[in-house]
């Protein structure tokens, strides 16, 4: 499975962005997150073009939770996308990168008063209100401010997105947003309308992540448009902005066939055109909020192979080969969190036939299996293992479990590698430690 600018060199090495993976591992060490910069930019452009061709007023926001650092925020701005941030830390990163505050959208199901104040002080473009409690906080915080804060109200549309339960968000029984069916969403909007200092601009619904089709998005859109009709009846107001969230899936395994960005845009915009016409609603500005499908396939993690063990097993009778790598659940917790599956191959033997069935084990003091079963080229200690499609929700979910340093990240493009996140040093691991009697 070769993605983006990946190819195999004459020496049989994996190459990404014109740099071979073996030299990247030598220069920057492993584990290493390698981002194919041209692929990220191509995805940004594909989103912008696909939606602009089908709908008159669109903004694409990158969901920073998928992967964010200063260089990523810069790249996203250079590509003309807006940015969704969901914590003080993500907001701070965006601001320090020089991201225009007006193009920031602040999310979160339990924003603190301090986070909301920070967002208001920064003049972020939109705050997405997630609860009536948040409205209590905002009412107090906006009192006396000169600039009214534009807000969207996040609704729970009550649809089942058919994805792993830990990344479902659009169903009725969810911690996210205000329930459409219970009346909480209508109450939320009416409270925004009554609050001096808040400006209601529209509605947000994100149904879930890594979705294989656009069925749940379309159902959510229908629910939101029905809500827009009720809102018009009860308040006379139109929704100016409709944020359809993110959620498009990517290729993790060679046989995965997710919707293309184009097909996703087609499904969403045709449902929106139809739904608006049927209800005689004015056209809102459409916002979409992709994370995984911008950066997921563009990231490859490189590891060095260490211990290899053949272990006798009873079922089926035989031997299982465990290939241990120098990272694991600290740099990619997704397999442990929600049974995420990955493909892998040896970057230094990429031209050789894959014939050895192995289990890829991390180095943590838990079961820590990164890949349950994958067919590799014949593995030996010192080989460089490449795990593709690891750009999203890996570094952003990384930890220091077992006091492992979080890996470095590089952007590669046209034969050049740029370090965008330094590897943590052992001293970095002690930076926050305090000896009580010191
Ligand atoms: C509110 C919101 N928007 C956008 C996204 C991005 O989703 P994805 O990375 O699946 O595109 C998420 C992630 O779950 C989210 O919670």
Coordinates of N, CA and C and ligand atoms in Angstrom, one line a residue, residues 47 61-66 84 107-108 128 154 167 169 176 204-206 208-211 243 245-249 288-294 392-393, ligand 1:
X47 N -10.3 19.2 -0.7 CA -11.5 19.6 0.0 C -12.0 20.9 -0.5
X61 N -12.7 23.7 7.5 CA -11.9 23.9 8.7 C -11.2 22.6 9.0
X62 N -9.9 22.7 9.2 CA -9.1 21.5 9.6 C -9.4 21.2 11.1
X63 N -9.7 20.0 11.5 CA -9.9 19.7 12.9 C -8.5 19.4 13.6
X64 N -8.0 20.3 14.3 CA -6.6 20.2 14.8 C -6.4 19.1 15.8
X65 N -7.5 18.5 16.3 CA -7.3 17.4 17.2 C -6.6 16.2 16.5
X66 N -6.7 16.1 15.2 CA -6.1 15.0 14.5 C -4.6 15.0 14.6
X84 N -10.2 24.2 13.5 CA -11.0 23.9 14.7 C -10.1 23.5 15.8
X107 N -14.1 24.5 19.9 CA -15.0 23.4 20.3 C -14.7 22.9 21.7
X108 N -15.6 22.0 22.1 CA -15.3 21.3 23.4 C -16.6 21.1 24.1
X128 N -18.3 27.2 19.5 CA -19.4 26.2 19.3 C -20.0 25.8 20.6
X154 N -24.0 23.5 18.9 CA -23.8 22.1 18.5 C -25.0 21.3 18.9
X167 N -15.9 6.4 18.9 CA -15.8 7.6 18.0 C -17.1 7.9 17.4
X169 N -20.5 10.2 17.8 CA -20.8 11.4 18.5 C -22.2 11.9 18.2
X176 N -22.0 15.0 23.7 CA -21.8 16.1 22.8 C -23.1 16.9 22.4
X204 N -24.2 23.4 14.4 CA -23.1 22.4 14.2 C -23.5 21.0 14.5
X205 N -23.1 20.0 13.7 CA -23.4 18.6 14.0 C -22.3 17.8 13.5
X206 N -21.6 17.1 14.3 CA -20.5 16.1 13.9 C -21.0 14.7 14.4
X208 N -19.6 11.5 13.8 CA -18.7 10.5 14.2 C -17.4 10.5 13.3
X209 N -16.5 9.6 13.5 CA -15.3 9.6 12.8 C -15.0 8.3 12.1
X210 N -14.1 8.4 11.1 CA -13.7 7.3 10.2 C -14.9 6.6 9.6
X211 N -15.8 7.4 9.1 CA -17.1 6.8 8.5 C -16.8 6.4 7.0
X243 N -22.6 23.8 10.0 CA -21.3 23.1 10.1 C -21.6 21.6 10.2
X245 N -19.5 19.2 10.4 CA -18.5 18.3 11.1 C -17.5 17.7 10.1
X246 N -16.8 16.7 10.7 CA -15.8 16.0 9.9 C -16.3 14.5 9.7
X247 N -15.3 13.6 9.7 CA -15.7 12.2 9.8 C -15.4 11.3 8.7
X248 N -14.9 11.8 7.6 CA -14.6 10.9 6.4 C -13.5 10.0 6.8
X249 N -13.7 8.7 6.4 CA -12.7 7.6 6.7 C -11.5 7.6 5.8
X288 N -17.3 22.5 6.7 CA -17.0 21.1 7.0 C -15.7 21.1 7.8
X289 N -15.5 20.0 8.5 CA -14.4 20.0 9.6 C -13.6 18.8 9.6
X290 N -12.9 18.5 8.5 CA -12.2 17.2 8.4 C -10.9 17.2 9.2
X291 N -10.6 16.1 9.8 CA -9.3 16.0 10.5 C -8.5 14.8 9.9
X292 N -9.0 13.6 10.2 CA -8.4 12.4 9.7 C -8.1 12.3 8.2
X293 N -9.1 12.8 7.4 CA -8.9 12.6 6.0 C -8.0 13.7 5.4
X294 N -7.6 14.7 6.2 CA -6.6 15.6 5.7 C -5.2 15.1 6.0
X392 N -3.1 10.7 11.8 CA -4.1 11.3 12.6 C -4.3 10.5 13.9
X393 N -4.5 11.3 14.9 CA -4.8 10.7 16.3 C -3.7 9.8 16.8
Ligands
LIG1 C1 -16.4 18.4 16.5 C2 -15.5 17.6 15.7 N1 -15.2 18.1 14.4 C3 -14.4 17.4 13.6 C4 -13.8 16.3 14.0 C5 -12.9 15.6 13.0 O1 -13.3 14.3 12.6 P1 -12.4 13.5 11.6 O2 -11.0 13.5 12.1 O3 -13.1 12.2 11.7 O4 -12.6 14.2 10.3 C6 -14.0 15.7 15.2 C7 -13.4 14.4 15.7 O5 -14.0 13.6 16.2 C8 -14.9 16.4 16.1 O6 -15.2 16.0 17.3

